[in-house]
PDB file of C-alpha atoms in Angstrom:
ATOM      1  CA  MET A   1     -12.582 -11.519   1.048  1.00 77.00           C
ATOM      2  CA  GLY A   2     -10.430  -9.211  -0.873  1.00 90.00           C
ATOM      3  CA  LYS A   3      -8.081  -6.961   0.312  1.00 96.00           C
ATOM      4  CA  ILE A   4      -8.066  -4.022  -0.092  1.00 98.00           C
ATOM      5  CA  ILE A   5      -4.371  -1.755  -0.991  1.00 98.00           C
ATOM      6  CA  SER A   6      -4.510   2.253  -1.083  1.00 98.00           C
ATOM      7  CA  LEU A   7      -1.175   3.786  -2.616  1.00 97.00           C
ATOM      8  CA  ALA A   8      -0.774   7.027  -1.253  1.00 95.00           C
ATOM      9  CA  ASN A   9       1.444   9.792  -1.120  1.00 92.00           C
ATOM     10  CA  GLN A  10       0.195  13.633  -1.427  1.00 86.00           C
ATOM     11  CA  LYS A  11       3.700  14.136  -3.296  1.00 85.00           C
ATOM     12  CA  GLY A  12       3.129  14.561  -7.172  1.00 84.00           C
ATOM     13  CA  GLY A  13       5.811  12.489  -9.580  1.00 84.00           C
ATOM     14  CA  VAL A  14       6.500   9.188  -7.666  1.00 89.00           C
ATOM     15  CA  GLY A  15       5.094   7.089  -9.548  1.00 89.00           C
ATOM     16  CA  LYS A  16       1.870   5.700  -8.234  1.00 93.00           C
ATOM     17  CA  THR A  17      -0.245   5.960 -10.554  1.00 95.00           C
ATOM     18  CA  THR A  18       2.266   4.117 -12.698  1.00 96.00           C
ATOM     19  CA  THR A  19       2.134   1.278  -9.489  1.00 97.00           C
ATOM     20  CA  SER A  20      -1.586   1.079  -9.361  1.00 97.00           C
ATOM     21  CA  ILE A  21      -1.579   0.314 -13.276  1.00 97.00           C
ATOM     22  CA  ASN A  22       1.288  -1.813 -13.290  1.00 97.00           C
ATOM     23  CA  LEU A  23       0.968  -3.428  -9.941  1.00 98.00           C
ATOM     24  CA  ALA A  24      -2.783  -4.675 -10.558  1.00 98.00           C
ATOM     25  CA  ALA A  25      -2.117  -6.172 -13.980  1.00 97.00           C
ATOM     26  CA  ALA A  26       0.744  -8.432 -12.205  1.00 98.00           C
ATOM     27  CA  LEU A  27      -1.029  -9.590  -9.673  1.00 98.00           C
ATOM     28  CA  ALA A  28      -4.157 -10.102 -12.114  1.00 98.00           C
ATOM     29  CA  ALA A  29      -0.976 -12.514 -14.441  1.00 97.00           C
ATOM     30  CA  GLU A  30      -0.649 -14.127 -11.182  1.00 97.00           C
ATOM     31  CA  GLY A  31      -3.427 -15.003 -11.074  1.00 96.00           C
ATOM     32  CA  LYS A  32      -5.580 -12.577  -8.481  1.00 97.00           C
ATOM     33  CA  LYS A  33      -8.780 -11.292  -9.878  1.00 98.00           C
ATOM     34  CA  VAL A  34      -7.991  -7.699  -8.514  1.00 98.00           C
ATOM     35  CA  LEU A  35     -10.591  -4.876  -8.846  1.00 98.00           C
ATOM     36  CA  LEU A  36      -8.434  -1.092  -9.775  1.00 98.00           C
ATOM     37  CA  ILE A  37      -9.868   2.048  -8.581  1.00 98.00           C
ATOM     38  CA  ASP A  38      -8.848   4.874 -10.426  1.00 96.00           C
ATOM     39  CA  ALA A  39     -10.045   7.576  -7.225  1.00 95.00           C
ATOM     40  CA  ASP A  40      -7.920  10.974  -9.186  1.00 93.00           C
ATOM     41  CA  PRO A  41      -9.463  13.227 -11.075  1.00 90.00           C
ATOM     42  CA  GLN A  42      -6.948  13.155 -13.671  1.00 90.00           C
ATOM     43  CA  ALA A  43      -7.887  10.141 -13.762  1.00 91.00           C
ATOM     44  CA  ASN A  44      -4.461   8.957 -16.150  1.00 93.00           C
ATOM     45  CA  THR A  45      -5.100   5.404 -14.239  1.00 95.00           C
ATOM     46  CA  SER A  46      -8.423   5.173 -16.586  1.00 94.00           C
ATOM     47  CA  SER A  47      -7.077   6.304 -19.939  1.00 92.00           C
ATOM     48  CA  GLY A  48      -3.303   4.538 -18.902  1.00 94.00           C
ATOM     49  CA  LEU A  49      -5.327   1.354 -19.438  1.00 94.00           C
ATOM     50  CA  GLY A  50      -7.034   2.468 -22.334  1.00 91.00           C
ATOM     51  CA  VAL A  51     -10.837   2.995 -21.179  1.00 90.00           C
ATOM     52  CA  GLU A  52     -12.121   5.889 -22.951  1.00 86.00           C
ATOM     53  CA  ILE A  53     -13.392   8.634 -21.105  1.00 81.00           C
ATOM     54  CA  ARG A  54     -16.129  10.214 -22.361  1.00 81.00           C
ATOM     55  CA  GLU A  55     -18.105   7.693 -23.504  1.00 80.00           C
ATOM     56  CA  LEU A  56     -19.086   6.490 -19.511  1.00 85.00           C
ATOM     57  CA  GLU A  57     -22.141   7.125 -18.284  1.00 88.00           C
ATOM     58  CA  ASN A  58     -21.148   6.077 -14.664  1.00 93.00           C
ATOM     59  CA  THR A  59     -17.241   6.233 -12.487  1.00 94.00           C
ATOM     60  CA  ILE A  60     -16.107   6.317  -9.095  1.00 95.00           C
ATOM     61  CA  TYR A  61     -17.485   9.833  -8.994  1.00 93.00           C
ATOM     62  CA  GLU A  62     -21.339   8.341  -9.676  1.00 94.00           C
ATOM     63  CA  CYS A  63     -20.488   6.224  -7.090  1.00 95.00           C
ATOM     64  CA  LEU A  64     -19.530   8.675  -4.023  1.00 94.00           C
ATOM     65  CA  VAL A  65     -21.771  11.720  -4.530  1.00 93.00           C
ATOM     66  CA  MET A  66     -25.066  10.034  -6.342  1.00 92.00           C
ATOM     67  CA  GLY A  67     -24.422   6.504  -4.350  1.00 92.00           C
ATOM     68  CA  ILE A  68     -24.848   4.846  -7.612  1.00 94.00           C
ATOM     69  CA  ASP A  69     -24.672   0.785  -8.173  1.00 96.00           C
ATOM     70  CA  PRO A  70     -20.704   0.440  -7.300  1.00 96.00           C
ATOM     71  CA  LYS A  71     -21.525  -2.867  -9.997  1.00 96.00           C
ATOM     72  CA  THR A  72     -21.971  -0.618 -12.419  1.00 96.00           C
ATOM     73  CA  ALA A  73     -19.148   1.293 -13.025  1.00 96.00           C
ATOM     74  CA  ILE A  74     -17.099  -1.462 -13.127  1.00 96.00           C
ATOM     75  CA  THR A  75     -15.169  -1.396 -16.694  1.00 95.00           C
ATOM     76  CA  SER A  76     -13.679  -4.626 -18.154  1.00 92.00           C
ATOM     77  CA  THR A  77      -9.831  -4.199 -19.504  1.00 92.00           C
ATOM     78  CA  SER A  78      -7.997  -6.178 -22.013  1.00 88.00           C
ATOM     79  CA  ARG A  79      -5.960  -8.080 -19.347  1.00 90.00           C
ATOM     80  CA  PRO A  80      -8.034 -10.908 -17.918  1.00 93.00           C
ATOM     81  CA  ASN A  81      -8.445 -10.684 -13.716  1.00 96.00           C
ATOM     82  CA  LEU A  82      -8.594  -6.876 -14.154  1.00 97.00           C
ATOM     83  CA  ASP A  83     -11.123  -4.624 -13.631  1.00 97.00           C
ATOM     84  CA  LEU A  84     -11.394  -1.097 -12.934  1.00 97.00           C
ATOM     85  CA  ILE A  85     -13.670   1.737 -11.640  1.00 97.00           C
ATOM     86  CA  PRO A  86     -12.524   4.482 -13.351  1.00 96.00           C
ATOM     87  CA  SER A  87     -12.219   8.345 -12.173  1.00 93.00           C
ATOM     88  CA  HIS A  88     -13.257  11.333 -15.028  1.00 85.00           C
ATOM     89  CA  ILE A  89     -12.299  15.100 -13.934  1.00 84.00           C
ATOM     90  CA  ASP A  90     -16.002  15.964 -12.348  1.00 81.00           C
ATOM     91  CA  LEU A  91     -14.259  14.506  -9.055  1.00 86.00           C
ATOM     92  CA  VAL A  92     -12.735  17.797  -8.681  1.00 84.00           C
ATOM     93  CA  GLY A  93     -15.584  18.765  -7.232  1.00 85.00           C
ATOM     94  CA  ALA A  94     -16.679  15.925  -5.477  1.00 87.00           C
ATOM     95  CA  GLU A  95     -14.752  16.733  -2.235  1.00 85.00           C
ATOM     96  CA  ILE A  96     -17.259  19.834  -1.720  1.00 88.00           C
ATOM     97  CA  GLU A  97     -20.553  18.142  -2.578  1.00 91.00           C
ATOM     98  CA  MET A  98     -19.393  14.889   0.137  1.00 90.00           C
ATOM     99  CA  LEU A  99     -18.872  17.777   2.808  1.00 86.00           C
ATOM    100  CA  ASN A 100     -22.882  17.494   2.555  1.00 85.00           C
ATOM    101  CA  ILE A 101     -22.983  13.854   3.389  1.00 87.00           C
ATOM    102  CA  ASP A 102     -23.398  12.061   6.394  1.00 87.00           C
ATOM    103  CA  ASN A 103     -20.503  10.321   8.101  1.00 91.00           C
ATOM    104  CA  ARG A 104     -18.549  11.169   5.339  1.00 94.00           C
ATOM    105  CA  GLU A 105     -15.309   9.610   5.633  1.00 95.00           C
ATOM    106  CA  ASN A 106     -16.551   6.452   4.943  1.00 96.00           C
ATOM    107  CA  ILE A 107     -19.069   6.912   1.260  1.00 96.00           C
ATOM    108  CA  LEU A 108     -16.222   5.120  -0.120  1.00 97.00           C
ATOM    109  CA  LYS A 109     -15.369   2.055   2.567  1.00 97.00           C
ATOM    110  CA  ASN A 110     -19.615   1.510   1.766  1.00 97.00           C
ATOM    111  CA  VAL A 111     -19.358   1.364  -1.757  1.00 97.00           C
ATOM    112  CA  LEU A 112     -16.562  -1.329  -1.859  1.00 97.00           C
ATOM    113  CA  ALA A 113     -17.892  -3.369   1.005  1.00 96.00           C
ATOM    114  CA  PRO A 114     -20.289  -5.401  -1.875  1.00 95.00           C
ATOM    115  CA  LEU A 115     -16.873  -5.935  -4.278  1.00 97.00           C
ATOM    116  CA  ARG A 116     -14.345  -6.783  -1.446  1.00 95.00           C
ATOM    117  CA  SER A 117     -15.976 -11.041  -1.561  1.00 95.00           C
ATOM    118  CA  ALA A 118     -15.566 -10.949  -5.371  1.00 97.00           C
ATOM    119  CA  TYR A 119     -11.614 -10.196  -5.532  1.00 97.00           C
ATOM    120  CA  ASP A 120      -8.637 -11.243  -4.793  1.00 97.00           C
ATOM    121  CA  TYR A 121      -7.282  -7.612  -4.425  1.00 98.00           C
ATOM    122  CA  ILE A 122      -8.432  -4.102  -4.472  1.00 98.00           C
ATOM    123  CA  LEU A 123      -6.055  -1.206  -5.055  1.00 98.00           C
ATOM    124  CA  ILE A 124      -7.324   2.557  -5.176  1.00 98.00           C
ATOM    125  CA  ASP A 125      -4.893   4.711  -7.167  1.00 97.00           C
ATOM    126  CA  CYS A 126      -5.428   8.307  -4.923  1.00 95.00           C
ATOM    127  CA  SER A 127      -4.766  11.516  -5.859  1.00 90.00           C
ATOM    128  CA  PRO A 128      -1.585  13.538  -4.802  1.00 89.00           C
ATOM    129  CA  SER A 129      -3.635  15.008  -2.016  1.00 86.00           C
ATOM    130  CA  LEU A 130      -4.634  14.452   1.782  1.00 85.00           C
ATOM    131  CA  GLY A 131      -8.126  15.222   0.228  1.00 90.00           C
ATOM    132  CA  LEU A 132     -11.435  14.236   1.625  1.00 93.00           C
ATOM    133  CA  ILE A 133     -11.003  11.082  -1.665  1.00 93.00           C
ATOM    134  CA  THR A 134      -7.995   9.980   0.139  1.00 94.00           C
ATOM    135  CA  ILE A 135      -8.841   9.867   3.940  1.00 95.00           C
ATOM    136  CA  ASN A 136     -12.135   8.019   2.278  1.00 96.00           C
ATOM    137  CA  ALA A 137     -10.041   5.899   0.310  1.00 97.00           C
ATOM    138  CA  LEU A 138      -7.080   5.220   4.125  1.00 97.00           C
ATOM    139  CA  THR A 139     -10.412   4.689   5.603  1.00 97.00           C
ATOM    140  CA  ALA A 140     -11.763   2.464   3.115  1.00 98.00           C
ATOM    141  CA  SER A 141      -8.473  -0.178   3.047  1.00 98.00           C
ATOM    142  CA  ASP A 142      -6.944  -2.735   4.848  1.00 97.00           C
ATOM    143  CA  SER A 143      -3.241  -1.129   4.256  1.00 98.00           C
ATOM    144  CA  VAL A 144      -1.329   1.796   2.109  1.00 98.00           C
ATOM    145  CA  ILE A 145       1.885   1.422  -0.205  1.00 97.00           C
ATOM    146  CA  ILE A 146       3.654   5.059  -0.319  1.00 96.00           C
ATOM    147  CA  PRO A 147       6.116   5.287  -3.664  1.00 95.00           C
ATOM    148  CA  VAL A 148       8.514   6.859  -2.937  1.00 94.00           C
ATOM    149  CA  GLN A 149      11.524   8.076  -5.509  1.00 91.00           C
ATOM    150  CA  CYS A 150      14.795   7.703  -5.661  1.00 88.00           C
ATOM    151  CA  GLU A 151      15.453  11.245  -6.268  1.00 85.00           C
ATOM    152  CA  PHE A 152      15.735  14.817  -4.373  1.00 79.00           C
ATOM    153  CA  PHE A 153      13.786  15.930  -1.684  1.00 82.00           C
ATOM    154  CA  ALA A 154      12.447  11.960  -1.586  1.00 80.00           C
ATOM    155  CA  LEU A 155      11.455  12.362   1.508  1.00 80.00           C
ATOM    156  CA  GLU A 156      10.079  15.795   1.826  1.00 80.00           C
ATOM    157  CA  GLY A 157       6.486  15.258   2.449  1.00 79.00           C
ATOM    158  CA  ILE A 158       6.461  11.607   4.144  1.00 87.00           C
ATOM    159  CA  ALA A 159       5.705  12.718   7.775  1.00 86.00           C
ATOM    160  CA  LYS A 160       2.466  14.362   6.783  1.00 87.00           C
ATOM    161  CA  LEU A 161       1.908  11.450   4.999  1.00 90.00           C
ATOM    162  CA  LEU A 162       2.424   8.585   8.346  1.00 93.00           C
ATOM    163  CA  ASN A 163       1.169  11.938  10.288  1.00 92.00           C
ATOM    164  CA  THR A 164      -2.560  11.900   8.543  1.00 91.00           C
ATOM    165  CA  ILE A 165      -2.189   7.667   8.329  1.00 95.00           C
ATOM    166  CA  LYS A 166      -1.785   8.124  12.553  1.00 95.00           C
ATOM    167  CA  ILE A 167      -4.870  10.139  12.309  1.00 94.00           C
ATOM    168  CA  ILE A 168      -7.166   7.886  10.781  1.00 95.00           C
ATOM    169  CA  LYS A 169      -5.508   5.093  12.523  1.00 96.00           C
ATOM    170  CA  SER A 170      -7.200   6.734  15.943  1.00 96.00           C
ATOM    171  CA  ASN A 171     -10.255   8.168  14.495  1.00 95.00           C
ATOM    172  CA  LEU A 172     -11.784   6.073  11.333  1.00 96.00           C
ATOM    173  CA  ASN A 173      -9.744   2.867  10.690  1.00 97.00           C
ATOM    174  CA  PRO A 174      -7.597   1.292  13.793  1.00 97.00           C
ATOM    175  CA  THR A 175      -6.409  -2.086  11.228  1.00 97.00           C
ATOM    176  CA  LEU A 176      -4.869   0.420   8.308  1.00 97.00           C
ATOM    177  CA  ARG A 177      -1.268  -0.755   8.501  1.00 96.00           C
ATOM    178  CA  ILE A 178       1.888   0.539   5.983  1.00 97.00           C
ATOM    179  CA  GLU A 179       2.013  -2.564   3.732  1.00 97.00           C
ATOM    180  CA  GLY A 180       4.866  -0.955   2.347  1.00 97.00           C
ATOM    181  CA  PHE A 181       7.108   1.685   1.164  1.00 96.00           C
ATOM    182  CA  LEU A 182       8.195   0.873  -2.299  1.00 97.00           C
ATOM    183  CA  LEU A 183      11.550   2.525  -3.852  1.00 95.00           C
ATOM    184  CA  THR A 184      11.185   3.506  -7.697  1.00 95.00           C
ATOM    185  CA  MET A 185      12.423   5.301 -10.362  1.00 93.00           C
ATOM    186  CA  TYR A 186      15.700   3.767  -9.557  1.00 91.00           C
ATOM    187  CA  ASP A 187      18.996   3.837 -11.092  1.00 89.00           C
ATOM    188  CA  GLY A 188      21.494   2.210 -10.159  1.00 83.00           C
ATOM    189  CA  ARG A 189      23.994   4.816 -12.075  1.00 87.00           C
ATOM    190  CA  LEU A 190      23.483   7.635  -9.926  1.00 86.00           C
ATOM    191  CA  ARG A 191      25.010   7.927  -6.307  1.00 90.00           C
ATOM    192  CA  LEU A 192      21.625  10.393  -5.119  1.00 88.00           C
ATOM    193  CA  SER A 193      19.418   7.156  -5.790  1.00 90.00           C
ATOM    194  CA  MET A 194      21.600   4.809  -4.256  1.00 90.00           C
ATOM    195  CA  GLN A 195      22.184   7.326  -1.264  1.00 91.00           C
ATOM    196  CA  VAL A 196      17.321   7.829  -1.363  1.00 89.00           C
ATOM    197  CA  HIS A 197      17.665   3.577  -1.389  1.00 90.00           C
ATOM    198  CA  ASP A 198      20.011   3.639   1.700  1.00 92.00           C
ATOM    199  CA  GLU A 199      18.350   6.441   3.846  1.00 90.00           C
ATOM    200  CA  VAL A 200      15.039   5.132   3.512  1.00 91.00           C
ATOM    201  CA  ARG A 201      15.680   1.349   4.086  1.00 93.00           C
ATOM    202  CA  ARG A 202      17.575   3.036   7.278  1.00 92.00           C
ATOM    203  CA  HIS A 203      14.324   4.859   8.006  1.00 89.00           C
ATOM    204  CA  PHE A 204      11.918   2.639   7.414  1.00 94.00           C
ATOM    205  CA  GLY A 205      13.905  -1.160   7.629  1.00 94.00           C
ATOM    206  CA  ASP A 206      11.285  -4.017   6.966  1.00 94.00           C
ATOM    207  CA  LEU A 207       8.652  -2.014   5.239  1.00 95.00           C
ATOM    208  CA  VAL A 208      10.682  -0.946   2.625  1.00 96.00           C
ATOM    209  CA  PHE A 209       9.749  -3.609  -0.715  1.00 97.00           C
ATOM    210  CA  ASN A 210      12.601  -5.870  -1.613  1.00 96.00           C
ATOM    211  CA  THR A 211      11.647  -5.077  -4.706  1.00 97.00           C
ATOM    212  CA  VAL A 212      12.471  -1.724  -5.974  1.00 96.00           C
ATOM    213  CA  ILE A 213      11.119  -0.280  -9.191  1.00 97.00           C
ATOM    214  CA  ALA A 214      14.446   1.097 -11.724  1.00 94.00           C
ATOM    215  CA  ARG A 215      14.075   3.536 -14.290  1.00 92.00           C
ATOM    216  CA  ASN A 216      13.290   2.368 -18.190  1.00 92.00           C
ATOM    217  CA  VAL A 217      11.448   3.996 -20.625  1.00 93.00           C
ATOM    218  CA  ARG A 218       8.833   0.961 -21.367  1.00 94.00           C
ATOM    219  CA  LEU A 219       7.310   1.794 -18.083  1.00 93.00           C
ATOM    220  CA  SER A 220       6.586   5.434 -19.462  1.00 91.00           C
ATOM    221  CA  GLU A 221       5.837   4.421 -22.506  1.00 95.00           C
ATOM    222  CA  ALA A 222       2.988   2.307 -22.177  1.00 94.00           C
ATOM    223  CA  PRO A 223       0.625   4.403 -20.869  1.00 92.00           C
ATOM    224  CA  SER A 224       0.578   6.279 -23.989  1.00 92.00           C
ATOM    225  CA  HIS A 225      -0.737   3.327 -26.044  1.00 94.00           C
ATOM    226  CA  GLY A 226      -3.279   2.164 -23.405  1.00 93.00           C
ATOM    227  CA  MET A 227      -1.599  -0.982 -22.075  1.00 94.00           C
ATOM    228  CA  SER A 228       0.335  -1.567 -18.865  1.00 95.00           C
ATOM    229  CA  VAL A 229       4.026  -2.783 -19.354  1.00 96.00           C
ATOM    230  CA  LEU A 230       3.557  -6.425 -19.305  1.00 95.00           C
ATOM    231  CA  GLU A 231       1.043  -5.940 -22.370  1.00 94.00           C
ATOM    232  CA  TYR A 232       3.211  -3.866 -23.866  1.00 95.00           C
ATOM    233  CA  ASP A 233       7.049  -5.395 -23.485  1.00 96.00           C
ATOM    234  CA  LYS A 234       6.702  -7.927 -20.672  1.00 95.00           C
ATOM    235  CA  ASN A 235      10.042  -8.656 -21.162  1.00 95.00           C
ATOM    236  CA  SER A 236      11.298  -5.111 -20.335  1.00 96.00           C
ATOM    237  CA  LYS A 237      12.998  -3.977 -16.495  1.00 95.00           C
ATOM    238  CA  GLY A 238       9.627  -2.762 -16.065  1.00 95.00           C
ATOM    239  CA  ALA A 239       7.583  -6.070 -16.860  1.00 97.00           C
ATOM    240  CA  LYS A 240       9.673  -7.800 -14.003  1.00 97.00           C
ATOM    241  CA  ASN A 241      10.100  -4.964 -11.739  1.00 98.00           C
ATOM    242  CA  TYR A 242       6.338  -5.480 -10.945  1.00 98.00           C
ATOM    243  CA  ILE A 243       5.548  -8.769 -11.431  1.00 98.00           C
ATOM    244  CA  ASN A 244       8.350  -9.413  -8.645  1.00 98.00           C
ATOM    245  CA  LEU A 245       6.608  -7.127  -6.563  1.00 98.00           C
ATOM    246  CA  ALA A 246       3.092  -8.532  -7.354  1.00 98.00           C
ATOM    247  CA  LYS A 247       5.260 -12.195  -5.750  1.00 98.00           C
ATOM    248  CA  GLU A 248       6.239  -9.620  -3.075  1.00 97.00           C
ATOM    249  CA  LEU A 249       2.837  -8.215  -1.813  1.00 97.00           C
ATOM    250  CA  ILE A 250       1.086 -11.774  -2.452  1.00 96.00           C
ATOM    251  CA  ARG A 251       3.659 -13.777  -0.263  1.00 93.00           C
ATOM    252  CA  ARG A 252       3.246 -10.482   2.703  1.00 86.00           C
ATOM    253  CA  SER A 253      -0.280 -11.568   2.370  1.00 84.00           C
ATOM    254  CA  ASN A 254      -0.346 -15.102   3.095  1.00 80.00           C
ATOM    255  CA  ALA A 255       1.865 -14.701   5.498  1.00 63.00           C
TER     256      ALA A 255
END
């Protein structure tokens, strides 16, 4: 039975999509069968894996709003073991359309139910908001990874996200847990990065991943080529960071 993990933070620019793409690719490189769900209307995860969005017939939008078979929306990627259910700009209006659907917080959970047995990990890249689609993602998930950038205002908004997680645990998904806080955009040359690193570890202790994602130009370049950093430059610091993160996640999952 596959483990479903959301990557969520309503604050934009924290490395959420970068982590979704590269953690998924790294897990696949470790021999795990992975499905990546692009649940963000910007569809950056889809384009970052080289998917031509305009040519798609079915996306996560059709699964959520029109009830199509999710297997028809699965797209293969260039990485063996890694599949994708892409997004589309139409997803912008999905939350309004979903309001009239019964049991609307559980739509994504029902979409993913028949797919769990085919994958070791299902990762959901959430949009930078706490709207209905993100609530669906958290309701469908076993756990959540929270990327936190090593920059000023890093902890801004995290209290709101943690409160949302608490409400979802109380009302919709009692088994949801925090998989871990992931420090991203770390620059060891900057005092601010070290201060944020220490502050997050002081606040959240063992919930913080040991792996830290360093600032790396290859991570920024890879999406424009439609590749994960593992395909773009497997020897880069970014690729090595995400391989280490995948190994740490696998260890946690097996613990």
